[in-house]
XYZ file of C-alpha atoms in Angstrom:
679
model
C 1.746 -10.401 -0.447
C 2.218 -12.442 -3.459
C 4.599 -11.408 -5.872
C 2.944 -9.272 -8.873
C 3.759 -11.474 -11.717
C 1.552 -14.531 -10.260
C -1.662 -15.035 -11.733
C -1.197 -14.073 -15.194
C -3.390 -16.891 -16.607
C -1.035 -17.227 -19.593
C -1.900 -20.967 -21.254
C 0.889 -23.196 -22.560
C 1.191 -22.995 -26.353
C -0.081 -25.894 -28.437
C 2.514 -28.639 -29.122
C 4.552 -27.851 -26.047
C 4.731 -30.295 -23.395
C 4.185 -29.153 -19.846
C 7.415 -29.608 -17.953
C 7.310 -30.549 -14.294
C 8.862 -27.953 -12.306
C 12.567 -28.952 -10.912
C 12.454 -29.884 -7.459
C 15.531 -27.160 -6.635
C 15.486 -23.667 -5.551
C 17.287 -22.391 -8.902
C 14.615 -24.392 -10.679
C 12.060 -22.349 -8.955
C 13.627 -19.315 -9.578
C 14.052 -19.972 -13.194
C 10.374 -20.998 -13.551
C 9.268 -17.595 -11.838
C 11.664 -15.371 -13.986
C 10.224 -16.953 -17.132
C 6.459 -16.316 -15.423
C 7.859 -12.999 -14.922
C 8.874 -12.418 -18.734
C 5.432 -13.769 -20.014
C 3.569 -11.423 -17.679
C 5.353 -8.489 -19.497
C 4.103 -9.355 -22.538
C 0.204 -9.479 -21.476
C -1.567 -6.306 -21.844
C -1.431 -4.357 -18.685
C -4.216 -4.485 -16.532
C -5.376 -2.711 -12.912
C -3.559 -4.455 -10.007
C -3.720 -3.526 -6.167
C -0.280 -1.785 -5.301
C 1.089 0.418 -2.797
C 1.569 4.038 -2.932
C 5.274 5.145 -3.721
C 4.647 8.499 -1.405
C 4.414 6.062 1.786
C 8.444 6.195 1.808
C 8.750 9.900 1.318
C 9.201 11.006 4.758
C 9.963 7.776 6.795
C 11.001 4.443 5.247
C 10.759 2.496 8.508
C 7.202 0.727 9.322
C 6.287 -0.435 12.646
C 5.067 -4.170 13.392
C 1.445 -2.605 14.298
C 1.567 -0.684 10.763
C 2.222 -3.741 9.155
C -0.454 -5.913 10.645
C -2.975 -3.243 9.590
C -1.998 -3.892 6.007
C -2.261 -7.498 6.484
C -5.569 -7.164 7.969
C -6.750 -4.772 5.360
C -5.361 -7.887 2.640
C -7.397 -10.459 4.366
C -10.707 -8.622 5.523
C -11.084 -6.055 2.361
C -11.463 -2.398 2.920
C -14.812 -2.063 4.391
C -14.207 -4.442 7.276
C -11.256 -2.408 8.977
C -10.269 1.155 9.777
C -8.176 2.895 7.107
C -4.596 2.416 7.718
C -2.603 5.748 8.524
C 0.651 4.684 7.043
C 0.106 3.785 3.292
C -2.142 4.050 0.453
C -3.467 1.263 -1.750
C -4.468 2.119 -5.308
C -6.885 -0.380 -7.199
C -7.542 -1.828 -3.777
C -11.213 -3.575 -5.126
C -8.599 -5.677 -7.083
C -6.950 -6.943 -3.790
C -9.296 -9.814 -3.549
C -8.282 -10.936 -7.185
C -4.995 -12.156 -5.205
C -7.061 -14.827 -3.634
C -4.841 -15.142 -0.776
C -2.099 -13.230 1.214
C 1.506 -14.920 1.698
C 4.369 -13.466 4.190
C 7.943 -14.716 3.593
C 9.926 -14.425 6.737
C 13.478 -14.896 6.444
C 14.462 -15.581 9.874
C 18.288 -14.657 11.104
C 18.387 -12.427 7.937
C 18.891 -8.660 7.977
C 19.042 -5.459 6.056
C 22.878 -5.913 6.235
C 22.446 -9.187 4.095
C 20.341 -7.462 1.524
C 22.870 -4.868 0.563
C 25.786 -7.374 0.856
C 24.208 -9.592 -1.392
C 22.251 -7.164 -3.085
C 23.288 -8.902 -6.885
C 22.223 -12.203 -5.628
C 18.585 -11.062 -4.733
C 17.807 -9.974 -8.255
C 14.591 -11.985 -8.529
C 13.711 -10.745 -5.139
C 13.994 -7.135 -5.894
C 11.907 -7.176 -9.143
C 9.034 -9.508 -7.625
C 8.568 -7.063 -4.492
C 8.392 -3.548 -5.420
C 8.686 -1.625 -2.317
C 11.259 -2.295 0.361
C 11.067 -0.763 3.881
C 12.930 -1.034 7.111
C 11.203 -2.810 10.403
C 12.229 -2.093 13.725
C 14.441 -4.826 15.853
C 12.059 -7.700 16.459
C 11.209 -8.744 19.869
C 9.253 -11.346 18.880
C 8.443 -10.676 15.085
C 5.484 -13.421 14.641
C 3.896 -12.544 17.648
C 3.560 -8.640 16.865
C 2.663 -9.462 13.224
C -0.246 -11.812 13.840
C -1.228 -10.063 17.146
C -0.859 -12.769 19.446
C 0.151 -10.546 22.226
C -3.167 -8.578 21.692
C -5.397 -11.671 21.378
C -8.106 -11.374 23.905
C -10.961 -13.611 25.174
C -14.327 -12.972 23.504
C -16.504 -11.029 25.959
C -19.193 -8.472 26.356
C -18.345 -5.668 24.075
C -20.385 -3.286 25.999
C -17.745 -3.847 28.955
C -14.843 -3.474 26.431
C -16.061 -0.174 25.158
C -16.913 1.116 28.562
C -13.311 0.370 29.631
C -12.034 2.077 26.565
C -14.129 5.259 27.267
C -13.342 5.328 31.168
C -9.626 5.171 30.386
C -8.606 8.842 30.289
C -4.927 7.826 29.336
C -5.741 5.256 26.652
C -3.645 5.089 23.861
C -5.826 3.500 21.348
C -5.994 4.525 17.749
C -9.617 5.263 17.742
C -11.005 7.975 19.954
C -14.474 6.633 20.645
C -15.799 9.316 22.888
C -15.638 11.594 19.918
C -17.306 9.389 17.471
C -20.707 10.517 16.420
C -22.435 7.483 16.723
C -21.243 6.968 20.127
C -22.292 10.847 20.762
C -25.248 10.126 19.374
C -26.836 6.780 20.655
C -24.341 6.683 23.784
C -22.708 3.063 24.702
C -25.621 1.062 25.744
C -28.233 -0.936 23.883
C -30.918 1.347 22.457
C -34.354 0.981 21.388
C -35.964 1.228 17.766
C -37.047 4.605 18.172
C -33.630 5.976 18.628
C -32.456 4.889 15.540
C -34.971 6.538 13.285
C -34.029 8.980 11.032
C -35.761 12.420 11.530
C -37.559 14.652 9.063
C -34.383 17.020 9.079
C -31.897 13.956 8.210
C -34.403 12.594 5.612
C -34.298 15.927 4.241
C -30.674 16.065 4.440
C -30.100 12.654 2.880
C -32.578 13.319 -0.150
C -35.303 11.155 0.910
C -38.798 11.760 -0.794
C -40.904 13.799 1.598
C -44.305 14.904 1.083
C -44.541 18.503 -0.250
C -41.200 18.488 -1.788
C -41.558 19.658 -5.758
C -39.665 16.470 -7.068
C -42.254 14.351 -5.375
C -45.403 15.642 -6.308
C -46.472 12.264 -8.214
C -45.418 9.923 -5.327
C -47.604 7.608 -3.542
C -47.856 7.788 0.220
C -47.726 4.439 2.289
C -50.557 5.965 4.309
C -48.215 4.616 7.788
C -49.327 7.311 10.365
C -49.599 5.261 13.484
C -47.817 5.713 16.649
C -44.095 4.282 16.726
C -42.872 2.437 19.562
C -39.816 0.450 20.276
C -42.350 -2.535 19.609
C -43.266 -1.630 16.072
C -42.948 -3.691 13.250
C -39.932 -4.063 11.191
C -39.799 -4.873 7.495
C -36.533 -5.150 5.122
C -36.878 -3.288 1.903
C -34.653 -3.916 -1.192
C -35.059 -2.835 -4.600
C -32.972 -3.702 -8.024
C -32.728 -0.946 -10.534
C -32.099 -1.007 -14.286
C -31.087 1.952 -16.550
C -33.688 3.111 -18.942
C -34.058 6.151 -21.329
C -35.572 8.395 -18.264
C -33.052 7.212 -15.728
C -33.328 4.500 -13.493
C -36.314 2.298 -12.898
C -37.723 -0.218 -10.409
C -37.035 -3.799 -11.947
C -37.056 -6.109 -8.547
C -38.917 -5.591 -5.182
C -38.130 -7.668 -1.856
C -40.056 -7.009 1.223
C -39.507 -9.434 4.491
C -40.803 -9.526 7.627
C -39.264 -9.197 10.931
C -39.435 -12.829 11.668
C -37.626 -13.533 8.270
C -40.800 -14.316 6.227
C -40.662 -12.846 2.596
C -43.899 -11.081 2.026
C -43.317 -9.550 -1.233
C -40.676 -10.876 -4.144
C -41.781 -9.410 -7.528
C -40.115 -8.463 -10.841
C -41.391 -5.161 -12.190
C -41.602 -4.083 -16.049
C -40.083 -0.617 -16.262
C -42.241 2.091 -18.043
C -39.439 2.976 -20.644
C -36.914 1.549 -22.763
C -34.178 -0.334 -20.778
C -30.661 0.580 -21.830
C -28.846 -1.366 -19.570
C -30.174 -4.272 -17.066
C -26.857 -3.791 -14.579
C -26.844 -7.526 -14.326
C -23.632 -7.592 -12.931
C -25.374 -5.874 -9.669
C -28.854 -7.103 -9.984
C -28.574 -10.608 -11.660
C -31.543 -9.612 -13.925
C -31.343 -10.230 -17.652
C -33.500 -9.341 -20.654
C -34.468 -13.193 -20.492
C -35.652 -13.066 -17.106
C -37.606 -9.845 -17.332
C -39.332 -10.536 -20.760
C -42.447 -12.323 -19.478
C -43.026 -10.065 -16.505
C -46.191 -7.909 -16.584
C -46.210 -6.509 -13.207
C -46.137 -2.424 -13.359
C -44.585 -0.170 -10.733
C -48.505 0.940 -10.033
C -49.292 -2.696 -9.109
C -46.476 -2.994 -6.831
C -47.239 0.384 -5.133
C -50.863 -0.734 -4.663
C -49.647 -4.092 -2.978
C -47.085 -2.402 -0.851
C -49.524 0.064 0.669
C -51.818 -2.872 1.505
C -49.178 -5.095 3.256
C -47.753 -2.433 5.606
C -49.375 -1.823 8.995
C -49.898 1.905 9.899
C -47.046 1.573 12.351
C -44.352 -0.192 9.997
C -40.735 0.872 10.090
C -38.731 0.317 7.125
C -35.219 -1.044 7.171
C -32.797 -1.048 4.364
C -29.644 -0.016 2.738
C -29.334 3.474 1.012
C -33.498 3.324 1.522
C -33.439 6.669 -0.269
C -32.815 5.408 -3.589
C -35.142 2.727 -3.088
C -37.872 4.625 -1.944
C -37.632 7.392 -5.077
C -37.437 3.681 -7.305
C -40.895 3.008 -5.773
C -41.931 6.687 -6.050
C -43.543 6.449 -2.590
C -43.040 8.134 0.688
C -42.909 6.725 4.213
C -42.094 8.703 7.098
C -40.546 5.728 9.489
C -37.211 4.597 8.080
C -33.854 2.922 9.677
C -31.333 3.230 7.056
C -28.181 0.946 7.811
C -25.799 2.926 5.410
C -26.637 5.947 7.830
C -26.734 4.129 11.012
C -23.419 2.189 10.520
C -21.182 5.149 9.173
C -17.594 5.670 9.099
C -15.479 8.995 9.488
C -16.178 11.696 6.887
C -19.503 10.366 6.140
C -18.032 7.234 4.079
C -20.863 4.291 4.121
C -20.259 0.721 4.510
C -21.494 -1.441 1.830
C -24.563 -3.836 2.797
C -22.605 -7.113 1.777
C -20.011 -6.169 4.436
C -22.572 -5.409 7.135
C -24.135 -8.417 6.739
C -20.921 -10.450 6.962
C -19.708 -8.422 9.876
C -23.070 -8.196 11.905
C -24.777 -11.228 10.877
C -21.731 -13.828 9.989
C -23.133 -14.236 6.324
C -20.481 -14.103 3.395
C -22.213 -15.232 0.449
C -25.854 -14.045 0.236
C -26.922 -10.562 0.494
C -30.531 -11.467 0.150
C -30.185 -13.838 3.013
C -28.619 -11.019 5.009
C -31.323 -8.855 3.965
C -33.994 -11.179 5.617
C -32.441 -11.541 8.653
C -31.446 -7.820 9.188
C -34.466 -6.184 10.592
C -34.491 -9.015 13.201
C -30.860 -8.816 14.177
C -29.885 -5.008 13.909
C -31.255 -3.856 16.932
C -29.893 -6.909 19.197
C -26.660 -4.611 19.632
C -27.499 -1.147 18.040
C -23.678 -0.667 18.196
C -22.349 -3.202 16.272
C -20.512 -1.198 14.271
C -18.178 -2.152 17.180
C -16.929 -4.838 15.329
C -16.049 -2.796 12.473
C -14.404 0.164 14.213
C -13.239 -1.278 17.352
C -13.321 -4.920 17.318
C -11.575 -5.411 14.171
C -8.909 -2.819 14.783
C -7.986 -4.542 17.864
C -8.406 -8.000 16.936
C -5.475 -10.231 15.785
C -5.014 -11.574 12.285
C -5.979 -15.121 13.709
C -9.236 -13.818 15.411
C -10.087 -12.100 11.923
C -9.652 -15.237 10.255
C -11.727 -17.479 12.797
C -14.477 -14.719 12.315
C -14.521 -15.742 8.684
C -14.443 -19.626 9.143
C -11.154 -19.695 7.943
C -7.415 -20.946 9.196
C -3.703 -19.757 8.960
C -1.050 -21.513 7.169
C 2.240 -21.735 8.883
C 5.196 -23.228 7.675
C 8.535 -23.338 9.502
C 11.510 -25.500 10.640
C 10.926 -28.391 13.432
C 12.968 -26.347 15.852
C 10.651 -23.432 15.759
C 9.172 -22.672 19.089
C 6.835 -19.814 18.670
C 3.549 -19.442 20.170
C 2.295 -19.159 16.735
C 2.536 -22.967 15.967
C 0.320 -24.121 18.651
C -2.543 -21.851 17.897
C -6.099 -23.514 17.773
C -7.084 -21.418 14.489
C -3.448 -22.084 12.951
C -2.535 -25.134 10.743
C 1.234 -25.689 11.233
C 3.710 -27.730 9.131
C 7.000 -28.428 10.613
C 9.534 -29.338 7.802
C 13.222 -30.450 8.411
C 14.980 -28.050 5.953
C 14.386 -24.785 4.249
C 14.588 -26.692 1.036
C 11.251 -28.744 2.167
C 9.702 -25.727 3.482
C 9.752 -24.371 -0.342
C 8.405 -27.492 -1.657
C 5.542 -27.535 0.841
C 4.825 -23.804 0.455
C 4.276 -24.501 -3.457
C 1.574 -27.146 -2.843
C -0.206 -25.913 0.217
C -0.210 -21.790 0.183
C -2.649 -21.826 -2.610
C -5.152 -23.622 -0.282
C -5.354 -21.217 2.708
C -6.146 -17.516 2.464
C -3.442 -16.195 4.655
C 0.126 -18.103 4.880
C 3.153 -17.481 6.715
C 6.411 -19.178 5.048
C 9.352 -18.865 7.638
C 12.727 -19.824 6.419
C 15.627 -20.221 9.177
C 19.047 -19.253 8.736
C 21.841 -19.108 11.312
C 22.621 -15.916 12.242
C 26.443 -14.140 11.842
C 28.467 -13.883 14.827
C 28.503 -10.283 16.420
C 32.342 -10.077 15.304
C 31.660 -11.174 11.720
C 28.497 -8.891 11.642
C 30.419 -5.743 12.577
C 33.111 -6.739 9.947
C 30.549 -7.040 7.221
C 28.999 -3.715 8.424
C 32.434 -2.143 7.926
C 33.255 -3.549 4.704
C 29.786 -2.271 3.403
C 30.449 1.132 4.733
C 33.953 1.109 3.074
C 32.165 -0.241 -0.165
C 29.904 2.556 -0.593
C 32.289 5.172 0.304
C 34.550 3.931 -2.412
C 31.520 3.681 -5.121
C 30.770 7.332 -4.182
C 34.536 8.300 -4.966
C 36.077 9.318 -7.996
C 39.598 10.311 -9.137
C 39.675 12.846 -11.864
C 42.945 14.249 -13.968
C 45.594 14.670 -14.728
C 45.519 18.370 -14.329
C 48.636 20.931 -14.983
C 50.486 21.618 -12.316
C 49.276 25.116 -12.405
C 45.791 24.348 -12.060
C 43.123 26.750 -10.678
C 42.383 24.500 -7.583
C 39.353 26.653 -6.558
C 37.603 26.277 -10.194
C 38.157 22.661 -9.920
C 36.510 22.415 -6.582
C 33.570 24.290 -7.652
C 33.203 22.620 -10.897
C 33.011 18.997 -8.904
C 30.735 20.276 -6.178
C 28.384 21.029 -8.956
C 27.308 17.376 -9.187
C 26.414 16.724 -5.673
C 27.491 17.096 -1.867
C 30.884 16.752 -1.069
C 32.359 14.739 1.958
C 36.078 15.516 0.909
C 38.543 16.671 -1.658
C 42.037 15.646 -1.967
C 44.738 16.552 -4.229
C 46.729 13.585 -5.011
C 50.467 14.290 -5.889
C 51.660 10.880 -5.896
C 51.382 10.685 -9.729
C 53.520 12.695 -12.401
C 50.466 15.257 -12.776
C 48.099 15.921 -9.940
C 44.726 14.116 -9.778
C 41.716 15.061 -7.550
C 40.103 12.618 -5.480
C 36.149 13.505 -4.693
C 34.426 11.386 -2.022
C 30.702 12.666 -2.689
C 27.972 12.203 0.110
C 25.428 10.126 -2.359
C 26.082 7.909 -5.298
C 24.046 9.451 -7.619
C 26.744 12.720 -7.558
C 29.674 10.468 -8.215
C 27.872 8.734 -11.020
C 27.014 12.084 -12.379
C 30.480 13.330 -12.399
C 31.715 10.259 -14.179
C 29.026 10.830 -17.074
C 29.753 14.112 -17.495
C 33.441 14.823 -17.224
C 34.648 11.669 -18.427
C 37.215 12.531 -21.621
C 36.577 16.267 -21.574
C 39.129 19.148 -21.746
C 39.833 20.986 -18.561
C 42.457 23.782 -18.878
C 43.664 22.156 -22.093
C 44.047 18.828 -20.742
C 41.830 15.971 -21.548
C 40.825 14.175 -17.895
C 39.482 11.103 -16.860
C 37.195 10.216 -14.305
C 36.919 7.075 -12.635
C 36.331 5.103 -9.725
C 39.187 3.418 -7.539
C 39.509 0.133 -8.562
C 39.509 -2.037 -5.659
C 38.074 -5.892 -4.382
C 34.989 -3.885 -3.254
C 34.443 -2.000 -6.519
C 35.096 -4.469 -9.209
C 31.253 -5.206 -9.768
C 30.379 -1.606 -9.655
C 29.193 -1.409 -13.332
C 26.901 -3.966 -12.628
C 25.770 -2.736 -9.477
C 24.794 0.667 -10.902
C 23.153 -0.895 -13.594
C 21.016 -3.202 -11.362
C 20.286 -0.009 -9.365
C 19.045 1.672 -12.178
C 16.633 -0.779 -12.964
C 15.457 -0.861 -9.346
C 11.541 -0.520 -9.228
C 11.986 2.253 -6.611
C 14.309 4.186 -8.857
C 12.709 3.918 -11.819
C 10.607 6.816 -11.748
C 12.686 8.610 -9.384
C 15.138 11.381 -10.508
C 18.095 12.971 -8.632
C 18.736 16.839 -8.532
C 21.519 19.034 -7.234
C 21.698 22.920 -6.893
C 18.223 23.246 -5.455
C 17.463 25.994 -3.176
C 14.822 26.884 -0.321
C 12.237 27.874 -2.359
C 12.510 24.950 -5.058
C 9.462 23.089 -3.591
C 7.357 26.433 -4.195
C 8.791 27.114 -7.878
C 7.802 23.557 -8.372
C 4.388 23.513 -7.183
C 3.778 27.002 -8.966
C 4.944 25.123 -12.500
C 3.015 21.953 -11.590
C 1.622 22.059 -15.034
C 5.086 20.935 -16.453
C 5.358 17.856 -14.030
C 2.226 15.940 -14.243
C 2.689 12.296 -12.286
C 4.740 13.891 -9.497
C 3.952 11.820 -6.424
C 6.699 12.995 -3.857
C 9.259 15.651 -3.309
C 12.046 14.284 -0.991
C 14.239 17.145 0.388
C 17.013 15.681 2.915
C 17.720 17.622 5.717
C 21.528 18.075 7.224
C 21.081 16.055 10.585
C 23.385 18.499 12.463
C 21.811 21.967 11.953
C 18.334 20.804 10.152
C 18.827 23.002 7.243
C 17.662 21.570 3.544
C 20.342 20.139 1.740
C 21.167 21.481 -1.879
C 19.994 18.174 -3.438
C 16.272 16.359 -3.587
C 14.598 13.346 -5.031
C 11.430 13.683 -7.407
C 9.295 10.451 -7.509
C 7.192 10.404 -10.494
C 4.379 7.654 -11.490
C 6.601 6.301 -14.677
C 9.717 6.125 -15.724
C 8.913 8.296 -18.951
C 7.390 11.091 -17.132
C 10.497 11.190 -14.947
C 12.556 11.361 -17.870
C 10.710 14.196 -19.500
C 10.744 16.051 -15.973
C 14.379 15.632 -15.668
C 15.097 17.151 -19.183
C 12.869 20.159 -18.264
C 14.636 20.614 -14.932
C 18.248 20.301 -16.247
C 17.348 22.528 -18.955
C 18.280 26.465 -19.423
C 15.404 27.630 -17.422
C 16.192 25.770 -14.321
C 19.840 25.194 -14.611
C 20.048 22.190 -12.338
C 22.283 18.950 -12.463
C 20.358 15.498 -12.199
C 19.918 11.902 -13.633
C 17.952 9.189 -12.573
C 18.106 7.978 -8.788
C 20.138 4.925 -7.873
C 20.120 4.678 -4.073
C 16.435 4.148 -2.636
C 15.401 5.911 0.630
C 15.873 2.955 2.902
C 19.502 2.785 1.615
C 20.021 6.486 2.590
C 19.097 5.678 6.161
C 21.098 2.702 6.517
C 24.185 4.595 5.053
C 23.385 7.245 7.567
C 25.260 5.214 10.260
C 28.771 6.232 8.986
C 30.924 6.711 12.106
C 31.431 10.439 12.335
C 35.191 9.923 12.724
C 35.495 8.479 9.377
C 34.239 11.383 7.529
C 36.928 13.834 6.398
C 36.349 17.754 6.221
C 35.125 19.078 2.632
C 38.286 21.482 2.538
C 40.950 20.871 0.235
C 43.222 18.329 1.750
C 46.607 17.085 0.151
C 48.343 13.684 0.043
C 51.955 14.056 -0.401
C 54.089 11.719 -2.069
C 56.838 10.326 0.238
C 60.192 12.225 0.111
C 58.716 15.046 -2.629
C 58.075 17.900 0.054
C 59.280 20.649 -2.250
C 56.663 19.653 -4.961
C 54.101 20.095 -2.078
C 55.775 23.715 -1.104
C 55.431 24.543 -4.735
C 51.461 23.178 -4.811
C 50.730 25.200 -1.814
């Protein structure tokens, strides 16, 4: 998706000339960094954002899961089933992005990201979350869903096929769906869709004899209902008055699409809020109106035949606003219902069933005529949308996908009918075209291509990266006296985190210790806690080894601290098996806690003695850190430095390179006597 800093709406200051963007990649990055700084000065506004909790247990996302998120971004939350792998906060602000842009760096991998971590500074700031993807067979085909693309046909046949397949792995179990159980798979008549009296009671429809409906008017519709009974679409707009919600506008549409009633209504009580953002009605519009509620009631009774069926969305609210009782209703908010009783919006149903995008009023006109042609048209929501490709979803909305790529690209996507493909000679040209074209399309894929490393070079880079992370997780401490208590020193340095190995170095005049930690946070904590302190009467220094791979270590640590995934996360060491329960028991001390990450030993499955806690903000995380490292909890900790995806990647260390955690000794050449004394 687009980086968060875009769309600030910041206007250039007066007196400054607008500069043309430089035609270079560096210039683009500089301009975007400037925009980022401007964004930081603006008041904070709600934005659509992923929940950090999704990476708590598993930092790998499949192609199908990524496809779910992209379809959600294109179609909106009501159009596709809720994705299972993440949570979106402020999803109603998602449409403010106007378009979705997917950048593909073909030929690059996770290895490149870690190897050139400092060079990817802007990328790391612009995109808050990073997660692993499985090796792609054909990445674009998987993400866009070309392999799943099917020709449109009879939905009922597709549904029957899904139901008859006992071994189906579909994410939606249609046989257990309440709508399937109630209506079946085939087209049904009008009478099957009517709400029963019990259902009307359950959903608080006004009913005769109920104490809160004493002054309500009966529509006098009591004739026998058949599948050929006339349908009337009803829609009401309300305003907020001193007595609650009151009717302000009513529309009644006959089955053929003819509007038989369209009246503004003057409420009886003082209007507090016209709710203009929903109704479009203002004080100026309503001022000259003289029609009262009783006039509308009388007119409605005269228009409806004895066997009239009212169709609408949340009709219980409309009938209560009218203060009328009608026995025969079809409520689309209850007919097309999702899991856990959640309802679709009328605007979405008009779009999904009728293909209408801009006018709810027009949808209301057509709904009575169309809604029963396929009474299970909800299938386009819960099944068809879920199984459609992104290309098909865009096509259903009358929109195209933009694909920017190199001339040498031969993917199936570039030949798709609903795809506008622009092929360029270089990555630089792709970037220039992307600046111009992506704002014009709702969904764009910008693919840069790079020559992959040879297998030999890839293996060498992997090896050097493993060595680098091992070295920056290693510290040398000393000097110590020759009679130092080695057992006490081991316990001291193990109090900061899990240790891979501790080595006694005798190459120097006085002994030193080399401690290799399992996680970078432990090494950094040891440096910050033990540097220049007195140990058994000797002032020691704690530092990392200086090699060509650790020369930029201080810069790297500073950048890791600023990483968005680490800002609200803290590392703790010394936690026991009951730590999580203790944390939950005193949850009032830790507001804003989003995730508790408790790593386990891969060999025996036991919980390790360190953990990561993810909080909503950096400030909340630091307050929690002060509590947990205080006298009551007695834990060691600091801000996190390594996100989960990096932990998973580093887990590939070969077993033979790991040394035992017991104390080992590096003897100096030809100094065996000193070794014997030390032993």
